[in-house]
Amino acid sequence: MSEPQAEQSFFEDEALDRAFGVVMALATEVYVLRDRTHALEKLLTDKGIIDAGALDVEPDAAALAERGADREAFVAHLMQNLLGIQMSRGAG
Amino acid sequence: MDDRSFVAGQAFILAAKNYWTREIYPALEAGFRQRTADSGTSVEKPGQVEDLIGDTTLYRYYAWLERHLQRFKYSGRYGLQPYHDERRDELHQRLPADLPPGLLELNPDLETPGSFTAVDIHQHPGGVWSDPIAGFVYERGARSTTPLAGQTHRDLHQRLADHIAEGGTPECILDLGCGFGKSTRPFRETFRDAEIHGVDISAPCLEVAAMDAAETQARNLQYRQMNAAATDYPDARFDLVTSTMLVHEMPPAEIEAVLDETYRVLAPGGRMVYLDFLPADDAFHRFIHYGHARRNNEPYMEPLAGLDLPAILRGRGFVDIDIRPFEEADGTLDSAYPNWRFPWVVITAAKAV
């Protein structure tokens, strides 16, 4: 390309055009990862290295609880952004 | 990028496009029809459609997705261009070194029209004419151009060949803007004794066409690099001149030049059959089609729709002019067909005997 041109805009706020691009890029990556994980599990199962059935089983209460802190941190990382509060002391 | 990730990325993009085709477009049209009914006004112009739904959230996402899913398909991380670019050397190896004589004739001195090079048509970065691997990129991308079609190219192009066969068996065919041979292949298979010539301005595409022809041991077939508006064929050489999705890539002046050339190379009694896109005479479909053109880097779709083609054809001496909707797949011309589709039409005319 000789000179970059501004992308077309479909929303009143161009920020939304760009943010949605990030969302769709992330969605594509999630799907590619998901596809690969599935392929990995199948390959390992076919070779007898893992038991796919064991992977699919509902975790017991202990296992769920063990992952609880990690899960909370994941959600907080995501949703803290919605509070719109400064995390360090700013000038204003 | 590994092959698995490429295929998964493209499959996701296609699935998203299918959702857009089957769910978002129908919801958009239904919403528009409802608004029209509620408002009680008669909507005759695309501008009025814009006024009614242009600032709705659904329309904005419809438009965003139309443009950006195509961008992802061609230029994204899992896009056609980067995938083929990484495999450039391997693709170069695939191009045939020894072609049967006469199958492929390139012209490195051929000037590519400015109208074609100014814009990356349908968001293919660099276009189909410059990069040696462009034919491979285009061919791969064309497998999902009509989102709901199967993986092979055969269906709609075969339907065109069948349509042509209904009017007689051509003996000498010129396929204008044949690209990588997608449209030419069904002609070879349907009219097995015909002499077939395919012309295009893109050397990268013609090389892919020749590769396919060589692999399938085609006879009576020539692919040549030339401009459809200025071929070197003698007068009255062909009894059938066709094009598929060609004329919407040209400004009106070039279309008229191609029609002049078509007329010249046709034998008396011969036919021209062009398959292309013309929106229905309905404000909503025009709005959708012109929006598609803007969003998909197709600057000549709208000018084509504004031409009085019957008058232009008559002016050149064509007779038996017929322009009608084309059914590219079962059921697509039913009035109740809900999904997005290209507004396919077949334009037919004859050179007087």
XYZ file of C-alpha atoms in Angstrom:
445
model
C 0.000 0.000 0.000
C 1.311 3.405 -0.978
C -0.181 5.394 1.889
C -2.391 4.122 4.706
C -6.019 5.203 4.353
C -8.431 5.649 7.264
C -10.717 2.631 7.620
C -14.446 3.007 6.951
C -16.547 3.666 10.029
C -19.979 2.191 10.772
C -20.652 3.475 14.273
C -21.147 7.016 15.465
C -18.171 6.569 17.718
C -15.229 5.221 15.717
C -13.886 3.811 18.958
C -16.600 1.179 18.765
C -15.574 0.200 15.215
C -12.067 -0.422 16.493
C -13.079 -2.082 19.732
C -15.315 -4.503 17.890
C -12.384 -5.351 15.644
C -10.474 -6.352 18.780
C -13.428 -8.461 19.886
C -13.651 -10.304 16.559
C -9.889 -10.841 16.427
C -10.009 -12.298 19.923
C -12.974 -14.487 18.977
C -10.999 -15.849 16.013
C -8.063 -16.625 18.280
C -10.327 -18.349 20.784
C -11.731 -20.546 18.055
C -8.280 -21.403 16.670
C -7.121 -22.322 20.202
C -10.242 -24.353 20.846
C -9.772 -26.235 17.610
C -6.160 -26.982 18.496
C -6.971 -28.115 22.027
C -9.535 -30.478 20.618
C -7.017 -31.836 18.121
C -4.450 -32.240 20.887
C -6.847 -34.173 23.109
C -7.842 -36.443 20.272
C -4.244 -37.176 19.323
C -3.274 -37.912 22.926
C -6.339 -40.076 23.422
C -5.730 -42.005 20.200
C -2.200 -42.718 21.387
C -3.444 -43.823 24.788
C -1.571 -41.109 26.625
C -4.631 -39.520 28.148
C -8.125 -40.698 28.897
C -10.516 -38.243 27.263
C -13.343 -39.555 29.376
C -11.482 -38.557 32.523
C -11.020 -35.075 31.082
C -14.746 -34.646 30.409
C -15.893 -35.626 33.889
C -17.513 -33.013 36.135
C -14.930 -31.902 38.703
C -15.777 -32.755 42.302
C -16.379 -30.036 44.892
C -12.776 -30.119 46.036
C -11.420 -29.630 42.512
C -13.826 -26.766 41.844
C -12.909 -25.081 45.114
C -9.219 -25.503 44.388
C -9.658 -23.448 41.213
C -11.874 -20.887 42.970
C -9.214 -18.293 43.714
C -7.855 -18.431 40.192
C -11.376 -18.102 38.827
C -12.089 -15.070 41.016
C -8.874 -13.397 39.917
C -9.764 -14.044 36.288
C -13.194 -12.475 36.686
C -11.855 -9.545 38.707
C -9.239 -8.789 36.084
C -12.006 -8.671 33.504
C -14.687 -6.821 35.435
C -12.727 -4.402 37.609
C -12.460 -2.355 34.441
C -16.203 -1.678 34.692
C -15.828 0.203 37.982
C -13.908 2.955 36.281
C -11.781 3.694 39.324
C -8.122 4.713 39.434
C -5.828 2.040 40.891
C -3.055 4.386 41.857
C -3.096 7.922 43.095
C -3.477 10.236 40.177
C -3.197 13.959 39.769
C -6.925 14.389 39.203
C 1.352 -20.170 10.491
C 0.555 -23.861 10.511
C -2.046 -25.316 8.180
C -4.351 -26.327 11.006
C -4.559 -22.800 12.416
C -5.137 -21.320 8.963
C -8.004 -23.689 8.241
C -9.528 -23.126 11.698
C -9.250 -19.339 11.341
C -10.817 -19.367 7.865
C -13.540 -21.780 9.030
C -14.418 -19.424 11.881
C -14.605 -16.462 9.498
C -16.784 -18.448 7.097
C -19.065 -19.586 9.922
C -19.431 -15.969 11.026
C -20.245 -14.989 7.424
C -22.836 -17.758 7.242
C -24.463 -16.462 10.412
C -24.502 -12.998 8.869
C -26.057 -14.450 5.688
C -28.743 -16.543 7.372
C -29.561 -14.591 10.544
C -28.384 -11.005 10.457
C -29.396 -10.118 6.908
C -32.896 -11.637 7.267
C -33.387 -9.792 10.562
C -32.294 -6.572 8.876
C -34.677 -7.012 5.958
C -37.570 -8.014 8.203
C -36.945 -4.967 10.374
C -36.886 -2.723 7.327
C -40.125 -4.173 5.899
C -41.770 -3.694 9.300
C -40.589 -0.075 9.568
C -41.847 0.615 6.071
C -45.223 -0.886 6.873
C -45.423 1.081 10.134
C -44.392 4.364 8.550
C -46.923 3.929 5.748
C -44.663 5.691 3.252
C -43.680 4.190 -0.050
C -39.937 3.622 -0.169
C -38.614 3.957 -3.675
C -35.035 5.094 -3.336
C -32.025 3.621 -1.544
C -31.609 6.964 0.235
C -34.971 6.436 1.908
C -33.841 3.008 3.103
C -30.767 4.681 4.583
C -33.043 7.161 6.373
C -35.165 4.372 7.841
C -32.491 1.928 9.011
C -29.100 3.549 8.481
C -28.613 4.494 12.111
C -29.956 1.309 13.670
C -27.551 -0.819 15.669
C -28.368 -3.918 13.666
C -27.527 -2.202 10.380
C -24.244 -0.879 11.760
C -23.162 -4.369 12.786
C -24.422 -5.786 9.480
C -22.224 -3.310 7.614
C -19.229 -3.689 9.925
C -19.285 -7.448 9.565
C -19.661 -7.335 5.784
C -16.489 -5.281 5.442
C -14.375 -6.701 8.230
C -15.076 -10.408 7.815
C -13.738 -9.996 4.279
C -10.742 -8.085 5.617
C -10.052 -10.887 8.111
C -10.463 -13.457 5.337
C -7.830 -11.838 3.148
C -5.555 -9.819 5.446
C -6.088 -11.007 9.001
C -3.664 -13.091 11.008
C -5.172 -16.232 9.461
C -5.780 -14.513 6.140
C -5.341 -15.829 2.625
C -2.550 -13.407 1.788
C -0.212 -14.074 4.748
C -0.836 -17.825 4.500
C 0.137 -17.987 0.835
C 2.904 -15.426 1.279
C 4.619 -17.731 3.804
C 4.448 -20.546 1.260
C 5.625 -18.489 -1.689
C 8.545 -20.725 -2.698
C 6.506 -23.898 -2.465
C 3.750 -22.345 -4.597
C 6.279 -21.262 -7.157
C 7.395 -24.890 -7.446
C 3.813 -25.877 -8.252
C 3.593 -23.686 -11.329
C 4.016 -25.920 -14.338
C 7.388 -25.785 -16.064
C 6.394 -27.842 -19.070
C 3.009 -26.972 -20.399
C 1.563 -28.498 -23.547
C 2.340 -26.118 -26.397
C -0.275 -23.454 -26.986
C -2.062 -23.944 -23.656
C -0.812 -20.748 -22.065
C 0.275 -17.570 -23.796
C 1.351 -14.680 -21.588
C 2.135 -11.140 -22.636
C 4.439 -9.365 -20.190
C 4.024 -6.128 -22.141
C 0.265 -5.998 -21.665
C -0.758 -2.855 -19.859
C -3.065 -3.389 -16.897
C -5.846 -0.775 -17.002
C -5.606 1.936 -14.359
C -9.249 1.308 -13.480
C -8.255 -2.176 -12.366
C -5.078 -1.346 -10.473
C -6.330 1.723 -8.588
C -8.298 -0.271 -6.036
C -7.710 -3.645 -4.390
C -10.897 -5.239 -5.666
C -12.892 -7.123 -2.996
C -10.171 -6.284 -0.483
C -7.564 -8.647 -1.942
C -4.363 -6.820 -0.910
C -2.303 -6.063 -4.013
C -5.053 -7.269 -6.329
C -5.068 -10.375 -8.534
C -2.829 -8.963 -11.211
C 0.556 -8.155 -9.680
C 1.776 -10.738 -7.181
C 2.879 -14.056 -8.743
C 1.001 -15.952 -6.032
C -2.216 -13.941 -6.503
C -3.871 -16.704 -8.542
C -3.497 -19.175 -5.657
C -4.813 -16.635 -3.146
C -7.800 -15.847 -5.346
C -8.581 -19.495 -6.044
C -8.545 -20.390 -2.375
C -10.671 -17.382 -1.500
C -13.176 -18.097 -4.235
C -14.109 -21.384 -2.580
C -16.104 -19.378 -0.031
C -17.241 -16.301 -1.989
C -20.833 -17.500 -1.999
C -20.942 -18.377 1.681
C -23.598 -21.061 1.538
C -22.129 -22.961 -1.433
C -20.145 -26.145 -1.112
C -16.378 -26.296 -1.297
C -16.091 -26.842 -5.043
C -16.614 -24.155 -7.639
C -18.779 -26.341 -9.789
C -22.338 -25.521 -8.886
C -23.211 -22.018 -10.090
C -20.767 -22.110 -12.988
C -22.136 -25.462 -14.085
C -25.629 -23.954 -13.994
C -24.465 -21.270 -16.414
C -23.095 -23.932 -18.768
C -26.405 -25.808 -18.505
C -28.293 -22.591 -19.271
C -26.122 -22.016 -22.339
C -26.637 -25.621 -23.465
C -30.401 -25.055 -23.495
C -29.874 -22.648 -26.377
C -27.678 -24.947 -28.435
C -24.190 -26.429 -28.401
C -21.454 -23.889 -29.040
C -18.467 -24.978 -31.095
C -16.103 -22.097 -30.508
C -16.172 -20.323 -27.140
C -14.410 -17.218 -25.832
C -14.526 -16.835 -22.039
C -13.693 -13.229 -21.164
C -12.002 -12.504 -17.846
C -11.613 -16.227 -17.228
C -9.358 -15.704 -14.188
C -8.022 -18.996 -12.878
C -10.442 -20.928 -15.052
C -13.302 -21.358 -12.608
C -15.889 -20.426 -15.219
C -14.075 -22.133 -18.094
C -13.933 -25.600 -16.528
C -17.668 -26.374 -16.760
C -17.635 -25.226 -20.404
C -14.889 -27.775 -21.094
C -16.863 -30.485 -19.342
C -20.231 -29.644 -20.877
C -19.112 -28.827 -24.429
C -16.448 -31.472 -24.846
C -15.912 -30.967 -28.570
C -15.770 -27.178 -28.452
C -12.682 -25.102 -29.050
C -12.322 -22.881 -25.977
C -10.303 -19.736 -25.452
C -10.006 -18.034 -22.066
C -8.555 -14.544 -21.819
C -7.625 -12.451 -18.789
C -5.293 -9.582 -17.945
C -3.887 -11.406 -14.912
C -0.865 -13.604 -15.596
C -0.916 -15.061 -12.046
C -4.510 -16.218 -12.538
C -3.876 -17.604 -16.025
C -0.972 -19.661 -14.684
C -3.288 -21.337 -12.178
C -5.824 -21.904 -14.977
C -3.146 -23.513 -17.147
C -1.973 -25.676 -14.243
C -5.487 -27.029 -13.770
C -5.904 -27.581 -17.507
C -2.571 -29.435 -17.765
C -3.428 -31.653 -14.787
C -6.726 -32.621 -16.362
C -5.209 -33.075 -19.833
C -7.445 -30.511 -21.476
C -7.547 -30.376 -25.256
C -8.818 -27.650 -27.562
C -8.148 -25.065 -24.881
C -6.040 -21.931 -24.855
C -5.459 -19.443 -22.077
C -4.131 -16.092 -23.251
C -3.222 -12.887 -21.495
C -5.097 -10.052 -23.077
C -7.635 -7.345 -22.406
C -11.243 -8.348 -23.154
C -11.708 -4.949 -24.798
C -8.877 -5.499 -27.278
C -8.217 -9.072 -28.280
C -6.280 -10.178 -31.344
C -8.944 -12.532 -32.638
C -10.273 -12.033 -36.149
C -13.845 -10.921 -36.844
C -16.599 -13.531 -36.488
C -14.307 -16.062 -34.822
C -16.640 -17.408 -32.087
C -20.241 -18.592 -31.796
C -20.292 -17.956 -28.051
C -18.667 -15.195 -26.013
C -19.148 -15.425 -22.252
C -18.086 -13.672 -19.115
C -18.659 -14.446 -15.440
C -18.438 -11.678 -12.854
C -16.362 -9.556 -15.238
C -18.261 -6.418 -16.183
C -18.920 -5.237 -12.637
C -15.125 -4.775 -12.384
C -15.119 -2.156 -15.156
C -16.238 1.430 -15.559
C -18.964 1.987 -18.173
C -16.571 3.103 -20.934
C -14.633 -0.151 -20.650
C -17.818 -2.215 -20.572
C -18.860 -0.598 -23.833
C -15.449 -1.388 -25.335
C -15.778 -5.025 -24.254
C -19.237 -5.179 -25.831
C -17.850 -3.744 -29.065
C -15.129 -6.379 -29.068
C -17.641 -9.109 -28.228
C -19.782 -8.102 -31.177
C -16.786 -7.997 -33.500
C -15.486 -11.471 -32.689
C -18.941 -13.094 -32.750
C -20.045 -14.873 -35.887
C -23.464 -13.907 -37.233
C -26.049 -15.809 -35.219
C -23.586 -16.202 -32.358
C -24.497 -15.438 -28.730
C -23.037 -13.423 -25.910
C -23.888 -14.631 -22.396
C -22.622 -12.615 -19.439
C -23.250 -13.675 -15.841
C -22.999 -10.782 -13.410
C -24.752 -8.734 -10.721
C -27.635 -6.315 -11.145
C -29.819 -5.426 -8.150
C -33.549 -5.957 -8.336
C -35.683 -2.891 -8.929
C -36.394 -2.572 -5.218
C -35.074 0.156 -2.959
C -33.926 -2.215 -0.214
C -31.999 -4.506 -2.576
C -30.355 -1.527 -4.244
C -29.407 -0.125 -0.839
C -27.870 -3.460 0.152
C -26.072 -3.896 -3.177
C -24.606 -0.388 -3.299
C -23.562 -0.719 0.330
C -21.855 -4.000 -0.507
C -20.011 -2.263 -3.337
C -18.733 0.501 -1.048
C -17.789 -1.865 1.729
C -16.129 -4.469 -0.467
C -13.918 -2.255 -2.667
C -16.101 -2.652 -5.746
C -16.209 0.832 -7.258
C -17.880 -0.218 -10.512
C -20.856 -2.240 -9.265
C -23.046 0.804 -8.836
C -22.194 2.411 -12.201
C -22.985 -0.905 -13.907
C -26.407 -0.930 -12.236
C -27.082 2.534 -13.639
C -26.525 1.584 -17.265
C -29.325 1.059 -19.751
C -27.882 -2.223 -20.949
C -30.626 -3.098 -23.447
C -30.146 0.258 -25.171
C -26.372 -0.120 -25.162
C -26.640 -3.621 -26.620
C -29.194 -2.552 -29.236
C -26.943 0.369 -30.175
C -24.219 -2.092 -31.030
C -26.418 -4.210 -33.249
C -27.248 -6.987 -30.806
C -30.692 -8.606 -31.067
C -32.725 -11.021 -28.913
C -31.622 -9.170 -25.797
C -32.606 -10.820 -22.541
C -31.635 -9.882 -18.996
C -33.071 -12.002 -16.234
C -32.356 -13.154 -12.680
C -30.163 -16.244 -12.448
C -30.774 -19.050 -9.978
C -27.307 -19.799 -8.652
C -28.617 -22.465 -6.266
C -31.943 -24.199 -5.664
C -34.620 -21.913 -4.317
C -32.673 -18.662 -4.404
C -35.152 -16.946 -6.719
C -38.196 -17.812 -4.617
C -39.843 -14.640 -3.364
C -39.638 -15.997 0.168
C -35.878 -16.753 0.009
C -34.631 -15.037 3.163
C -30.818 -15.099 2.986
C -28.372 -12.568 1.652
C -27.202 -13.366 -1.856
C -25.542 -11.641 -4.780
C -28.176 -10.364 -7.245
C -27.151 -12.729 -10.042
C -28.393 -11.982 -13.557
C -27.654 -13.491 -16.922
C -27.385 -11.063 -19.846
C -27.890 -12.655 -23.230
C -27.906 -11.238 -26.737
C -27.244 -12.400 -30.265
C -25.472 -11.058 -33.297
C -27.947 -10.886 -36.150
C -27.562 -13.422 -38.895
